[in-house]
Structures are given as C-alpha cells and as structure tokens.
C-alpha cells in the first residue's frame, strides 16, 4: 500500500511549482513592462522635442502633426546640421547672388527629401515675395505646402518658429556677424552665403556647404556640381535676366552702351552645348519629373522651358532685335529730356538739398519716378529744384513754370519703389562668379588657354603713351579675339597712365633698371639711327617679366605682339593652328635646343618678322639672350634694327655655326594679315573674313593708305559703337609715320 505515495507527492509538487512560476512571471512581467514603458516614454519625449524644433511639420491651428515618423527619417534628419522647418526663406540684398542662393537651397533640399521623405516633394511651392507683398502678407502655417521663398524684403516678416532662413552677405566677416546677430534676434538661421567665399571657392565650395548641412551623399555632391556648373553659365549667358554685360556685347551697334565692359566668359561658350549639358545632367532630369520644380531648370522665371537650342535662339534675338532686360525689342527704353533731367538730379545727389529735398529724393526711386505720368514728374522736379541750396545750375527748359504750384506729389509705397529699382539693378548687373569648367564642354574661344598662355605688349615713349594704341590692341583681343586670359603691358609711361583702364587680367609692369644696362652693367647709349632698339630690346626680357608675377606661374607660352596689331578673329584658331603645326611646347627635355617662333614677313629683306613672336617658357631663354647680345653689338656701331639682329642669328643657324638656338619660321597661313595699299580694298570689303591678327604698320606697309579709310576699317575691327566713335576714346586710328616720299 505504500508504493503509490511518491506519485501523489509529485503531482502536488508540480502544482505548487506551476503556481509559483505563474506568480513570478506575472510579477516580473509587470516590472519589465513598466521599465520598457518608462524607457519608451523617455525616448518619445526626446524625439518629440527634436521633431518639434527641426523636422518639417504640418500645422493646423494649434495642433502639430509631425512628418517623417519612420526611423529612417529620424536618423537622416538627426545628422543634418541645417535646421528643418515647414517653410524656407532665402533672403539677401540685391547683387549678392540671391538667385544662386535660392536655386542651390531648392535643389539641395530636394535631394534631402529624396532620401528622407519623397512624398513631401510635390508639396514644395516656389514663390518670389516682392516689397508690395509685405503690406498685407505674413508667412502663415500651411497644411499642405512647404513654401520656398526668395525675397529682398525685411526679415521680420518671416520671424516664425515654422521657418528657416538662408541669407547672403558680401564677405566672410559680414556673414559671421549676420549669422550671430540673426541667432541673437531669435531667427532660425541655417546658412549665410557670402560673395568672398563664392568667388574664392566657386561652385564646388558652395556645394560642399549644402552637402554637409543636409548630410547629402557623395553622389548628390557630384550631381549638384555637375548641374550648377552648367546652370551658372546659363544664368549669366542666356535668357531675359542674363548679365547686362553679355547682353550689351551682343546688342546691335545702335543699342550698345559705352559704359559697360565686356563679359569675361560668355563669348567662350557654345551656349547650346552648355544648355544640352544642363538638360543631360542627372539633377535636371530628377527635378524635371516634378511640375512644381520645373521652374528651377530655366535661366529665370520669365524664360521659356529649355529645349536644347533655346539659349542660342534667344541670344540671336538679342543680336538682331536688341531685346532689352524686359524682353522687348529695341534696346533700352528711349528716355525723354524730362527723364534725363530727373536722372541728372539723382546724379547731383542730396548734398545741396534742404532736409525737405532729401526726403523727396529718398522717398522714391528714380526708375519708379520714370514710370509716373509726365505731369507728376514735372511736379516732383519743380519742387525738388526749389529745395536746392545752390540755385540756377539747371533750368532744363521743360515747361516747369507752367506747372500749378498747388499740385501735390504722392509718393505711394516708398519702400516698394526703391526695392523695384534694386531688383532691376541686380538682374542687369548679374553676379559673375568663378565657374568650374565642365571638361565635356568644348569652348568656341580661347578659354583653354587662359592660364597656360599670356600675351605680351610693350609701349615705350611719349608718342605711344599719348596714343590709344595699347587700348585698341587690348580691346580687340577681348572683343574680336575673345581672349580673356592674361595680357602683360610693359611700359615706361607714368604709373597712372594705365591705372584702372582694364580688367584684372591685364597686368601693367614697368622696366627694371638692370634691363637698361649692358652685360657689363654699363648704361646703354642709343643714336638717332638706332633709337628704335631701346623698346625693342625689351622683347628679349619677356620671360624675365613673366617670372616676376606669381599670377603667371602657370603660363607656358608667351605671345609677343606689337601694339599696332589688332585681333581680327578668335585667338583660339591662332593658338591651335600654329602650335599644332609647328609643335610649339611650353617645356621640353633639357637636351632640346632653344626655340623662338616668328611669322614669315612680307619683305624679303629679313627672314623673320619680329612684330609677332612665340616664346616657350622652358626653352626660349637662350635664343632671347643671343638676340639681346646681337642688339647690344649693334648699339656700339650706332646702326641697326631688331630684325637685323635676328637675321644675324638666323644666318649662323642656317650655316650650322649656331646649334643651340633655332629660330622657327612659321608660314603665314592667313593667321596674320598685313594691310597694304594693294590688298586693302579686299581686306576691308564688307563681309570679308578677317585674319586672327591684323598688323597695321604705318611705319612700313600701311603708311600710304588714306587715314579716313583706315579709320573706318579699324573702327569696324574694334566693333565700336557710334557713341564710342563719337567720344574719341580711342583717338585717331593712325599714328602718323614720317613722310618718306620726299
């Protein structure tokens, strides 16, 4: 009977153990769930705080509904250094590249959303807020849209917790100060773009800021650089809001402005190729899939959609119809005498105005005043003239005495007037920043040679300084030659003679004292018969002067030109043609002979024409030294020319006596033309094809061509406007040579 006992005890034991386990499980689960719940609440609190501050949010009344609830979105956003908000405002003073700022923000934010929340992309709404919008508009909380705004108006209109600010400054110091002040004032500031960094670092430098700010990928960085390298060219060189300089370059002669310099790069591009490159970029195609973003893929909001040839078609209309900034034919609007009187008063300024007059002038912008009716203009002008403390300077004879003195002038929206003027000025003076060359774009001008080539000019003597030969030469190189690279002007003229005449790529130098001495350090003496050697001896120092300026460190080839040479066509053809045919190289192996390159002259008296020369940076120094020694020997005899010195070396070279220097004779091949009485009619005929270089030598070939005919021809080569011709800026076309007919 005792045998079944263990079985009963085992069953009770199991029951007790099961009950104990159940109690313990419930107890542990309670504490575990409580712990997990507490941790989740803490995490949710932390995430809600982050999202409330930075993640884009949809707002309705006082209720906040967050976007981006997925873990992917939270992770991506948590690494972003730019704050994120419902709306984005890009802001800045006119002429601080605010259009580039707006487009860069839009494209970068678009790429950010492709990674974090693609469903938000269709809700982006692009807007331009003008001054008149400020009166009755505030940035409101939106249910369905993310507003991406461009504006020049005051930032207090956008001081909201659902807005992030991108703004612009002129330099790094101003950018740092602006960001600090805006943060202090409570703005949600993301980035301050500055012109100094933009010019220094170009598009890649700017892109790197957005890649870091939005935590974009290296592939995104590649897409942004590819896109904006082409976009920035299109922005400056195509469409209604192109650079005013480039528009002026293309304008028919009767509409050209004489006060604008040339655009430094636009002439260098096949603009359709740039347009097609932009359209082929990955970012262009990505944004083009969204109708709300397609406006970003145009030169400006006022332009049509790109089609591969839009830019060349538009530019052709500028060239043939004179399309203005407003897209209307006929150049700038023709201003009346009344408008010019108003402009004159603005030019005089406020210095001689009473406080009431200052208020009148500062109360309205000039262009806004131009848009008023003539009666209103006359009322303003008559009242302003009465406030001048200096009387009688201008009467204008515009019938102002007939204007009723009781008429009042109404300023209207004062700030709006000034702002519209500034916006027009910003567009008409488009910001030009360094553009990274796209290696897939083939230029139609000499941009490939901008760093590796330099053109060297020498202007010595009072007659040359009194003339505008150098200005003409440089002007032709920029206009006809479409050369934007370095030009060195060596001159003995006073330092202020060529001050502030050209762009920064024209380097003015003055002769070194040691170059006026012979090899023994003794002063050189010139006679009446060899005085021409004084400036021409400096041709043999061209490489020495190139070595003196660090900006020219990358130069490999130096093209010397006499200052009476003009460019007749793109120098691209000259560089490529001569250098390929004659194997011209900047640097050669040490064992190679020294070389100088000259064009074959018309005269059989000399084997080489010294008015044009190519010097190789690495090899030509020996030949230049030999040339200088020959010139110095001629100075002792009292006679000779620089071409005589070259002839002596050439004869020794041909006979084999000179083996370390080679003077290369380059056939003309129509690269250079020499106008003479015999060929002048053909060269100057309407529609004639001009050579790359035109050497108008009035000391030899052209001296018997009538001055009036030369003037007409040279004005055509220089592409002078009627105003430029009438102004006499470039003087007479001819420097008179001695009369050798007697």
XYZ file of C-alpha atoms in Angstrom:
742
model
C 0.000 0.000 0.000
C 2.938 2.371 0.457
C 4.092 2.087 -3.147
C 1.837 4.780 -4.737
C 2.902 7.573 -2.213
C 5.634 9.177 -4.282
C 3.271 9.596 -7.233
C 0.778 11.695 -5.169
C 3.561 13.910 -3.780
C 4.982 14.520 -7.262
C 1.657 15.761 -8.579
C 1.288 18.200 -5.656
C 4.802 19.387 -6.173
C 4.181 20.133 -9.824
C 1.045 22.060 -8.975
C 2.893 24.150 -6.415
C 5.781 24.800 -8.794
C 3.416 25.844 -11.572
C 1.608 28.263 -9.290
C 4.888 29.740 -8.083
C 6.154 30.169 -11.673
C 2.929 31.865 -12.710
C 3.113 34.340 -9.842
C 6.765 35.081 -10.526
C 6.134 35.545 -14.279
C 3.315 37.984 -13.654
C 5.405 39.861 -11.137
C 8.490 40.078 -13.376
C 6.425 40.970 -16.413
C 4.866 43.878 -14.535
C 8.215 45.353 -13.615
C 9.671 44.609 -17.084
C 6.733 46.208 -18.935
C 6.849 49.155 -16.545
C 10.556 49.613 -17.281
C 10.071 49.335 -21.045
C 7.125 51.707 -20.907
C 9.195 54.216 -18.933
C 12.079 53.954 -21.477
C 9.724 54.358 -24.436
C 8.139 57.420 -22.859
C 11.546 58.966 -22.305
C 12.581 58.210 -25.894
C 9.310 59.543 -27.291
C 9.738 62.726 -25.273
C 13.237 63.199 -26.683
C 12.157 62.522 -30.275
C 9.129 64.795 -29.998
C 11.360 67.645 -28.823
C 13.750 67.181 -31.757
C 10.987 66.925 -34.312
C 9.145 69.913 -32.911
C 12.243 72.025 -33.356
C 13.661 70.802 -36.623
C 11.635 68.311 -38.634
C 9.216 69.631 -41.287
C 5.766 69.697 -39.714
C 2.212 70.077 -40.950
C 0.416 72.615 -38.770
C -3.320 73.129 -38.393
C -4.468 75.649 -35.832
C -2.578 74.857 -32.650
C -2.205 71.154 -33.422
C 1.126 69.913 -34.649
C 1.250 66.840 -36.875
C 4.802 65.685 -37.499
C 6.118 64.355 -40.763
C 8.829 61.762 -41.006
C 7.747 59.279 -38.354
C 9.824 56.480 -39.856
C 13.090 55.529 -38.198
C 14.885 56.260 -41.479
C 13.667 59.848 -41.455
C 14.571 60.417 -37.831
C 18.052 59.002 -38.376
C 18.673 61.036 -41.531
C 17.415 64.280 -40.018
C 19.235 63.798 -36.754
C 22.547 64.041 -38.604
C 21.607 67.223 -40.505
C 23.354 70.385 -39.392
C 20.812 72.646 -41.152
C 17.602 73.156 -39.177
C 14.491 71.928 -40.986
C 11.116 73.661 -40.867
C 7.786 73.950 -42.649
C 8.945 76.874 -44.771
C 12.290 78.030 -46.183
C 13.141 81.679 -46.852
C 16.148 82.718 -48.960
C 16.977 86.356 -48.412
C 19.618 88.955 -49.149
C 20.367 92.386 -50.517
C 20.251 92.765 -54.289
C 23.508 91.966 -56.110
C 24.613 89.339 -53.584
C 23.864 86.285 -55.791
C 20.476 85.652 -54.175
C 19.195 83.787 -57.251
C 22.041 81.288 -56.927
C 21.261 81.053 -53.205
C 17.589 80.309 -53.896
C 18.280 77.660 -56.546
C 21.030 75.990 -54.507
C 18.780 75.751 -51.436
C 15.892 74.398 -53.512
C 17.966 71.751 -55.300
C 19.756 70.646 -52.119
C 16.538 70.443 -50.101
C 15.002 68.447 -52.947
C 17.855 65.912 -52.730
C 17.433 65.807 -48.945
C 13.765 64.889 -49.342
C 14.539 62.186 -51.901
C 16.302 60.375 -49.050
C 14.070 61.277 -46.104
C 10.503 61.788 -47.365
C 9.885 61.786 -51.137
C 6.152 62.233 -50.546
C 6.877 65.806 -49.427
C 8.437 66.866 -52.732
C 5.156 67.637 -54.581
C 4.171 69.964 -51.709
C 7.096 72.363 -52.319
C 5.766 75.681 -53.603
C 8.243 78.192 -55.090
C 7.441 81.877 -54.541
C 9.009 85.310 -55.031
C 7.885 87.861 -52.450
C 8.262 91.468 -53.586
C 8.024 94.593 -51.489
C 4.316 95.036 -52.181
C 3.665 91.612 -50.676
C 4.856 92.803 -47.300
C 1.987 95.177 -46.617
C -0.739 92.570 -46.102
C 1.070 89.234 -46.072
C 2.652 87.214 -43.332
C 4.086 83.756 -43.553
C 1.267 81.544 -42.327
C 1.242 77.994 -41.134
C 0.312 75.742 -44.032
C -1.464 72.393 -44.035
C -0.374 71.079 -47.410
C 2.548 73.145 -48.723
C 6.172 73.806 -47.939
C 6.805 77.363 -49.116
C 10.283 78.007 -50.532
C 10.590 81.765 -50.896
C 13.038 84.203 -52.442
C 12.843 87.774 -51.181
C 14.718 91.016 -50.605
C 12.229 92.380 -48.087
C 12.872 92.729 -44.356
C 13.273 89.522 -42.359
C 10.843 90.428 -39.525
C 8.061 89.311 -41.879
C 9.469 85.781 -41.577
C 10.264 85.567 -37.875
C 8.288 82.424 -37.100
C 9.015 79.100 -35.421
C 7.980 77.237 -38.562
C 10.555 78.994 -40.802
C 14.252 78.514 -41.516
C 16.345 81.331 -43.026
C 19.124 81.254 -45.626
C 20.604 84.694 -46.341
C 23.518 86.353 -48.151
C 26.371 88.754 -47.369
C 29.232 90.422 -49.216
C 32.200 88.936 -47.352
C 33.143 86.412 -44.671
C 33.232 88.965 -41.870
C 29.752 90.240 -42.687
C 28.477 86.656 -42.976
C 29.733 85.740 -39.497
C 28.331 88.932 -37.997
C 24.974 88.459 -39.754
C 24.565 84.888 -38.547
C 25.428 85.820 -34.976
C 23.003 88.757 -34.949
C 20.132 86.789 -36.500
C 20.576 83.983 -33.984
C 20.607 86.561 -31.196
C 17.388 88.069 -32.580
C 15.657 84.693 -32.472
C 15.729 83.653 -36.134
C 16.072 80.028 -37.153
C 19.161 80.633 -39.325
C 20.698 77.830 -41.408
C 23.415 79.379 -43.578
C 24.829 82.733 -44.692
C 26.297 82.692 -48.209
C 28.987 85.315 -48.837
C 30.403 86.678 -52.090
C 34.004 86.490 -50.901
C 33.852 82.709 -50.380
C 31.838 82.285 -53.551
C 34.490 83.973 -55.676
C 37.263 82.148 -53.850
C 35.839 78.601 -53.783
C 33.397 78.656 -56.709
C 30.505 76.226 -57.140
C 32.261 73.198 -55.532
C 32.954 75.169 -52.369
C 29.331 76.287 -52.098
C 28.027 72.775 -52.821
C 30.169 71.345 -50.008
C 28.306 73.575 -47.518
C 24.953 72.098 -48.535
C 26.236 68.533 -48.676
C 27.387 68.949 -45.084
C 24.296 70.881 -43.991
C 21.773 68.406 -45.386
C 24.062 65.380 -44.922
C 23.868 64.506 -48.608
C 25.815 61.701 -50.246
C 28.924 61.942 -52.401
C 26.698 61.079 -55.367
C 24.452 64.033 -54.503
C 27.545 66.243 -54.360
C 28.569 65.094 -57.829
C 25.069 65.805 -59.175
C 24.989 69.309 -57.646
C 28.391 70.300 -59.048
C 27.528 68.899 -62.480
C 24.210 70.750 -62.530
C 25.289 74.148 -61.185
C 28.465 74.300 -63.272
C 26.227 74.467 -66.353
C 23.366 76.347 -64.679
C 25.610 79.233 -63.626
C 26.784 79.683 -67.234
C 23.187 79.573 -68.482
C 22.146 82.090 -65.820
C 24.768 84.618 -66.942
C 24.775 83.983 -70.693
C 21.185 83.156 -71.654
C 17.666 84.460 -71.284
C 15.874 87.555 -70.117
C 17.909 88.089 -66.944
C 21.350 87.379 -68.432
C 24.317 89.539 -67.482
C 23.868 93.106 -68.706
C 27.483 92.970 -69.936
C 26.801 89.974 -72.156
C 23.548 91.450 -73.447
C 25.420 94.613 -74.318
C 28.156 92.621 -76.085
C 25.504 91.087 -78.362
C 23.368 94.166 -78.930
C 23.178 95.777 -82.386
C 25.522 98.749 -82.582
C 22.777 101.361 -82.236
C 21.721 99.946 -78.848
C 25.123 99.315 -77.258
C 26.106 101.096 -74.049
C 29.620 102.519 -73.946
C 29.832 102.430 -70.143
C 29.758 98.640 -69.809
C 32.857 96.418 -70.003
C 32.723 93.103 -71.815
C 31.576 89.934 -70.164
C 34.713 87.915 -69.407
C 33.499 84.406 -70.260
C 30.169 84.195 -72.126
C 31.747 84.551 -75.574
C 33.823 81.465 -74.826
C 30.940 79.015 -74.816
C 28.875 77.161 -77.359
C 25.752 78.086 -75.416
C 23.595 75.334 -76.936
C 26.156 72.770 -75.835
C 26.035 74.158 -72.304
C 22.223 74.081 -72.406
C 22.223 70.475 -73.586
C 24.769 69.571 -70.924
C 22.496 71.028 -68.248
C 19.493 69.142 -69.611
C 21.502 65.902 -69.656
C 22.559 66.265 -66.010
C 21.028 63.810 -63.568
C 19.709 66.504 -61.215
C 17.958 68.338 -64.078
C 16.138 65.138 -65.043
C 15.236 64.356 -61.432
C 13.688 67.782 -60.779
C 12.035 67.883 -64.202
C 9.777 64.986 -63.120
C 8.043 67.351 -60.673
C 5.947 70.123 -62.304
C 6.286 72.294 -59.180
C 10.110 72.313 -59.524
C 10.493 72.702 -63.293
C 10.904 76.475 -62.968
C 14.309 75.851 -61.347
C 15.558 74.367 -64.627
C 15.235 77.681 -66.518
C 17.542 80.715 -66.742
C 14.871 82.763 -64.938
C 11.183 82.586 -64.112
C 10.493 84.836 -67.113
C 12.086 82.447 -69.621
C 10.615 79.583 -71.586
C 11.479 75.939 -70.955
C 14.869 74.841 -72.249
C 14.781 72.706 -75.384
C 18.439 72.385 -76.368
C 18.524 75.476 -78.586
C 16.520 77.965 -76.517
C 19.604 79.933 -75.495
C 21.043 80.398 -78.981
C 17.595 81.354 -80.282
C 17.125 83.928 -77.540
C 20.644 85.303 -77.993
C 20.037 85.580 -81.735
C 17.032 87.785 -80.998
C 19.212 89.964 -78.767
C 21.703 90.324 -81.633
C 19.098 91.054 -84.293
C 16.216 92.714 -82.414
C 18.041 94.249 -79.457
C 15.947 92.518 -76.778
C 16.126 94.514 -73.549
C 16.142 93.278 -69.950
C 12.343 93.297 -70.161
C 12.389 91.078 -73.261
C 11.227 93.847 -75.603
C 12.943 94.682 -78.922
C 14.743 97.963 -79.476
C 17.250 98.056 -76.646
C 16.698 100.089 -73.520
C 13.596 102.310 -73.413
C 14.245 105.694 -75.027
C 14.252 108.322 -72.309
C 12.761 111.760 -72.735
C 14.501 115.010 -71.830
C 12.380 115.070 -68.694
C 13.669 111.629 -67.662
C 17.260 112.692 -68.239
C 16.697 115.807 -66.144
C 15.453 113.599 -63.303
C 18.482 111.353 -63.699
C 20.771 114.371 -63.575
C 19.252 115.431 -60.269
C 19.828 111.976 -58.826
C 23.429 112.146 -60.067
C 23.896 115.526 -58.339
C 22.606 113.857 -55.183
C 21.413 115.173 -51.859
C 24.428 117.231 -50.778
C 22.934 120.556 -51.871
C 19.352 119.743 -50.854
C 17.404 121.000 -47.859
C 16.025 118.321 -45.485
C 12.709 118.533 -47.324
C 14.504 117.965 -50.636
C 16.421 114.995 -49.242
C 13.107 113.482 -48.180
C 11.734 113.998 -51.699
C 14.686 112.273 -53.351
C 14.982 109.433 -50.882
C 11.240 108.918 -50.892
C 11.091 107.419 -54.377
C 13.436 105.520 -56.661
C 14.474 107.060 -59.963
C 13.024 104.268 -62.082
C 9.744 104.359 -60.222
C 9.621 108.101 -60.876
C 10.322 107.451 -64.555
C 7.225 105.253 -64.661
C 4.962 108.095 -63.491
C 2.986 110.393 -65.773
C 4.834 113.445 -67.139
C 2.747 115.833 -65.029
C 3.768 114.008 -61.844
C 7.422 114.033 -62.940
C 7.296 117.783 -63.513
C 5.637 118.419 -60.157
C 8.390 116.448 -58.415
C 11.191 118.109 -60.395
C 9.898 121.644 -59.874
C 9.503 121.145 -56.125
C 12.933 119.477 -55.850
C 14.684 122.329 -57.680
C 13.245 124.758 -55.154
C 14.913 122.736 -52.389
C 18.368 123.043 -53.955
C 20.565 125.338 -51.876
C 22.648 126.068 -54.995
C 20.320 127.851 -57.414
C 20.411 128.373 -61.142
C 22.551 125.359 -62.030
C 19.841 123.820 -64.170
C 16.752 125.357 -65.733
C 16.074 122.391 -68.066
C 13.579 124.372 -70.188
C 10.903 121.698 -69.757
C 7.935 123.998 -69.152
C 8.145 123.607 -65.378
C 6.948 127.183 -64.896
C 3.564 126.116 -66.289
C 3.015 123.553 -63.517
C 0.459 124.610 -60.894
C 2.269 125.113 -57.590
C -0.711 123.777 -55.660
C -0.330 120.287 -57.144
C 0.964 117.684 -54.694
C 3.256 114.781 -55.425
C 2.188 111.431 -53.959
C 4.986 109.049 -53.143
C 2.859 105.934 -52.774
C 4.650 102.859 -51.442
C 8.036 104.439 -50.838
C 9.934 101.274 -49.920
C 8.390 99.374 -52.811
C 9.738 101.927 -55.274
C 13.276 101.646 -54.026
C 13.090 97.861 -53.900
C 11.923 97.525 -57.508
C 14.830 99.683 -58.620
C 17.249 97.483 -56.718
C 15.817 94.302 -58.202
C 16.235 95.663 -61.716
C 19.795 96.689 -60.919
C 20.567 93.234 -59.531
C 19.391 91.496 -62.661
C 21.004 93.938 -65.068
C 24.351 93.613 -63.313
C 24.354 89.830 -62.981
C 26.796 88.450 -60.467
C 29.747 86.743 -62.106
C 31.447 84.085 -60.041
C 34.167 81.625 -60.914
C 32.762 78.721 -62.904
C 34.362 75.283 -62.784
C 34.887 74.229 -66.360
C 32.953 71.150 -67.392
C 35.510 69.006 -69.263
C 32.766 67.706 -71.532
C 32.032 71.208 -72.867
C 34.008 72.233 -75.939
C 34.653 76.009 -75.936
C 34.425 78.050 -79.088
C 37.030 80.550 -77.885
C 40.346 80.522 -76.071
C 39.257 79.578 -72.542
C 41.558 76.522 -72.642
C 44.485 78.917 -72.989
C 43.534 81.386 -70.263
C 46.095 80.075 -67.761
C 48.740 78.494 -69.990
C 49.127 81.482 -72.344
C 49.985 85.139 -71.894
C 50.101 87.963 -74.424
C 52.941 90.452 -74.002
C 52.791 94.077 -75.202
C 55.463 96.794 -74.983
C 54.593 100.505 -75.026
C 57.537 102.890 -74.742
C 57.918 106.579 -75.495
C 55.770 109.691 -75.208
C 54.092 109.165 -78.584
C 52.857 105.689 -77.652
C 51.664 106.890 -74.240
C 49.805 109.791 -75.837
C 48.049 107.445 -78.264
C 45.488 104.749 -77.515
C 47.289 102.013 -79.450
C 47.524 99.778 -76.387
C 43.864 100.299 -75.531
C 42.900 99.403 -79.095
C 45.024 96.288 -79.063
C 43.598 95.059 -75.750
C 40.058 95.928 -76.812
C 40.428 93.874 -79.992
C 41.909 90.929 -78.084
C 38.909 90.901 -75.781
C 36.219 91.585 -78.394
C 37.329 90.062 -81.685
C 39.913 87.729 -80.196
C 37.557 86.536 -77.466
C 40.624 86.077 -75.288
C 40.057 86.503 -71.562
C 43.484 85.375 -70.347
C 46.482 87.352 -69.106
C 47.862 90.323 -71.038
C 51.111 91.898 -69.819
C 51.720 95.557 -70.717
C 55.335 96.646 -70.183
C 55.531 100.445 -70.327
C 57.726 103.368 -69.336
C 54.654 105.643 -69.105
C 53.807 107.171 -65.705
C 52.176 104.677 -63.305
C 48.792 106.386 -63.520
C 48.664 106.276 -67.350
C 47.071 102.835 -67.490
C 45.583 102.766 -63.984
C 42.031 101.352 -63.748
C 41.769 101.013 -67.547
C 41.270 97.257 -67.875
C 40.138 94.131 -66.100
C 42.291 92.357 -63.519
C 43.790 90.009 -66.114
C 45.705 92.895 -67.712
C 48.966 93.250 -65.767
C 50.826 96.548 -66.159
C 54.583 96.382 -65.466
C 57.418 98.895 -65.614
C 61.000 98.310 -66.821
C 63.649 97.196 -64.353
C 66.738 99.397 -64.077
C 69.112 96.490 -64.670
C 67.469 95.836 -68.035
C 68.630 99.249 -69.194
C 72.270 98.257 -68.762
C 74.544 96.114 -70.908
C 76.018 92.767 -69.825
C 78.810 94.591 -68.001
C 76.361 96.755 -66.056
C 77.164 99.884 -68.050
C 74.485 102.299 -69.359
C 73.422 101.719 -72.957
C 73.780 104.555 -75.445
C 71.425 104.983 -78.406
C 71.988 107.068 -81.522
C 69.446 108.757 -83.742
C 69.647 105.834 -86.156
C 69.048 103.063 -83.665
C 66.743 104.673 -81.073
C 64.053 102.147 -82.050
C 66.140 99.443 -80.365
C 65.513 100.915 -76.913
C 61.974 99.494 -76.514
C 62.560 96.514 -78.814
C 65.482 95.273 -76.749
C 62.904 94.588 -74.011
C 61.390 91.873 -76.220
C 64.352 89.753 -75.151
C 63.242 90.035 -71.483
C 59.645 88.814 -71.926
C 60.242 85.617 -69.927
C 62.001 87.567 -67.167
C 58.933 89.768 -66.635
C 56.561 86.802 -66.728
C 58.645 85.289 -63.921
C 58.093 88.403 -61.788
C 54.356 87.923 -61.199
C 53.041 84.827 -59.403
C 49.740 85.068 -61.274
C 51.648 83.980 -64.371
C 53.205 80.885 -62.795
C 51.100 78.528 -64.929
C 51.915 80.303 -68.200
C 53.804 78.058 -70.628
C 53.739 80.114 -73.830
C 54.175 83.869 -74.253
C 52.887 85.554 -77.408
C 54.617 88.889 -78.002
C 52.612 91.323 -80.188
C 53.498 94.810 -81.403
C 50.911 97.279 -80.086
C 49.791 98.213 -83.613
C 48.429 94.682 -84.023
C 44.702 94.038 -83.666
C 42.818 90.771 -83.240
C 40.524 90.163 -86.192
C 39.122 86.803 -85.134
C 39.189 84.328 -82.244
C 42.710 83.633 -80.978
C 41.635 80.045 -80.446
C 42.320 79.378 -84.130
C 45.716 81.085 -83.944
C 46.836 79.159 -80.861
C 45.616 75.778 -82.021
C 46.770 76.194 -85.617
C 50.321 77.394 -85.006
C 51.048 75.214 -82.005
C 49.868 72.021 -83.653
C 51.568 72.684 -86.982
C 54.944 73.732 -85.521
C 54.899 71.557 -82.379
C 55.172 74.548 -80.054
C 55.577 73.393 -76.437
C 55.933 75.218 -73.158
C 58.518 72.836 -71.760
C 60.889 70.389 -73.477
C 63.551 67.906 -72.395
C 66.770 69.626 -71.335
C 68.660 68.272 -74.312
C 66.332 70.022 -76.794
C 67.544 73.199 -78.474
C 66.213 76.613 -77.506
C 63.458 77.843 -79.835
C 61.728 81.084 -80.796
C 58.892 81.257 -83.328
C 58.303 84.081 -85.841
C 55.947 84.639 -88.758
C 57.413 84.960 -92.243
C 57.375 88.665 -93.213
C 56.231 90.244 -96.462
C 59.584 91.876 -97.059
C 62.454 89.727 -98.347
C 64.934 91.967 -96.580
C 64.606 89.958 -93.351
C 63.923 86.252 -92.896
C 61.737 86.842 -89.809
C 59.004 89.322 -88.857
C 59.672 90.366 -85.260
C 56.291 92.038 -84.621
C 54.884 88.645 -83.585
C 56.794 86.088 -81.567
C 56.099 82.939 -79.530
C 58.439 82.185 -76.628
C 58.433 78.842 -74.829
C 58.674 79.266 -71.063
C 61.065 76.373 -70.630
C 63.414 76.678 -73.614
C 63.469 80.095 -75.269
C 65.724 81.930 -72.829
C 68.971 81.040 -74.697
C 67.675 82.386 -78.026
C 66.453 85.551 -76.321
C 69.887 86.084 -74.801
C 71.573 85.667 -78.210
C 69.155 88.188 -79.700
C 69.979 90.691 -76.944
C 73.712 90.248 -77.483
C 73.291 90.985 -81.200
C 71.286 94.123 -80.405
C 73.938 95.326 -77.948
C 76.632 94.802 -80.590
C 74.624 96.991 -82.999
C 74.382 99.736 -80.391
C 78.163 100.018 -80.469
C 78.098 100.539 -84.235
C 75.315 103.120 -83.980
C 73.025 101.460 -86.535
C 70.637 98.532 -86.864
C 67.183 97.153 -86.123
C 65.975 94.241 -84.046
C 65.212 92.300 -87.228
C 68.818 92.789 -88.358
C 69.909 91.126 -85.120
C 67.562 88.201 -85.756
C 68.889 87.875 -89.284
C 72.446 87.508 -87.977
C 71.407 84.642 -85.703
C 69.338 83.058 -88.470
C 72.294 83.084 -90.875
C 74.526 81.424 -88.277
C 71.824 78.871 -87.570
C 71.401 78.075 -91.280
C 75.146 77.663 -91.747
C 75.439 75.350 -88.758
C 77.535 77.752 -86.681
C 74.704 78.139 -84.141
C 73.413 74.783 -82.907
C 71.795 75.619 -79.570
C 69.180 78.088 -80.859
C 66.574 77.537 -83.524
C 64.541 80.433 -84.940
C 61.461 78.818 -86.451
C 59.907 80.455 -89.500
C 56.148 79.951 -89.461
C 54.291 80.312 -92.740
C 51.534 82.881 -92.504
C 48.670 80.502 -93.403
C 46.366 83.531 -93.217
C 46.842 83.768 -89.452
C 48.137 87.333 -89.843
C 47.259 89.928 -92.452
C 49.359 92.995 -93.298
C 47.138 95.713 -94.836
C 48.875 97.436 -97.765
C 47.550 99.804 -100.451
C 47.470 96.832 -102.808
C 45.348 94.482 -100.681
C 43.437 96.965 -98.524
C 40.274 97.029 -100.624
C 39.982 93.256 -100.359
C 40.724 93.120 -96.623
C 38.262 95.899 -95.773
C 35.450 94.767 -98.079
C 32.057 94.197 -96.496
C 31.746 90.615 -95.332
C 35.464 89.906 -95.693
C 36.885 87.208 -93.423
C 39.416 88.747 -91.042
C 42.678 87.060 -90.098
C 43.288 86.135 -86.454
C 45.762 89.029 -86.221
C 45.931 92.235 -88.273
C 49.219 94.142 -88.281
C 48.624 97.718 -89.413
C 52.181 99.004 -89.638
C 52.216 102.696 -90.519
C 55.984 102.710 -90.390
C 56.093 100.342 -93.361
C 53.176 98.621 -95.121
C 50.145 100.805 -94.328
C 51.660 104.255 -94.375
C 50.205 105.110 -97.800
C 46.625 104.033 -97.017
C 44.313 107.025 -96.598
C 43.679 107.889 -92.972
C 39.917 108.063 -93.361
C 39.847 104.596 -94.915
C 41.995 103.230 -92.108
C 39.748 104.817 -89.505
C 36.646 103.209 -90.945
C 38.363 99.818 -91.170
C 39.785 99.901 -87.637
C 36.513 101.071 -86.131
C 34.909 98.065 -87.779
C 37.583 95.714 -86.423
C 37.169 97.156 -82.922
C 33.374 96.844 -83.217
C 32.987 100.381 -81.906
C 29.528 101.728 -81.270
C 28.559 105.111 -82.690
C 28.959 106.566 -79.211
C 32.480 105.124 -78.892
C 33.478 106.542 -82.269
C 31.998 109.951 -81.449
C 33.542 110.045 -77.992
C 37.051 109.897 -79.394
C 38.057 107.497 -76.611
C 40.308 105.626 -78.994
C 41.650 108.666 -80.778
C 42.599 108.670 -84.426
C 43.264 105.292 -85.928
C 46.633 106.291 -87.359
C 49.896 107.162 -85.678
C 51.461 109.224 -88.419
C 54.723 107.922 -89.813
C 57.417 110.110 -91.263
C 56.766 111.199 -94.829
C 59.240 109.079 -96.794
C 58.038 110.209 -100.232
C 60.268 113.300 -100.241
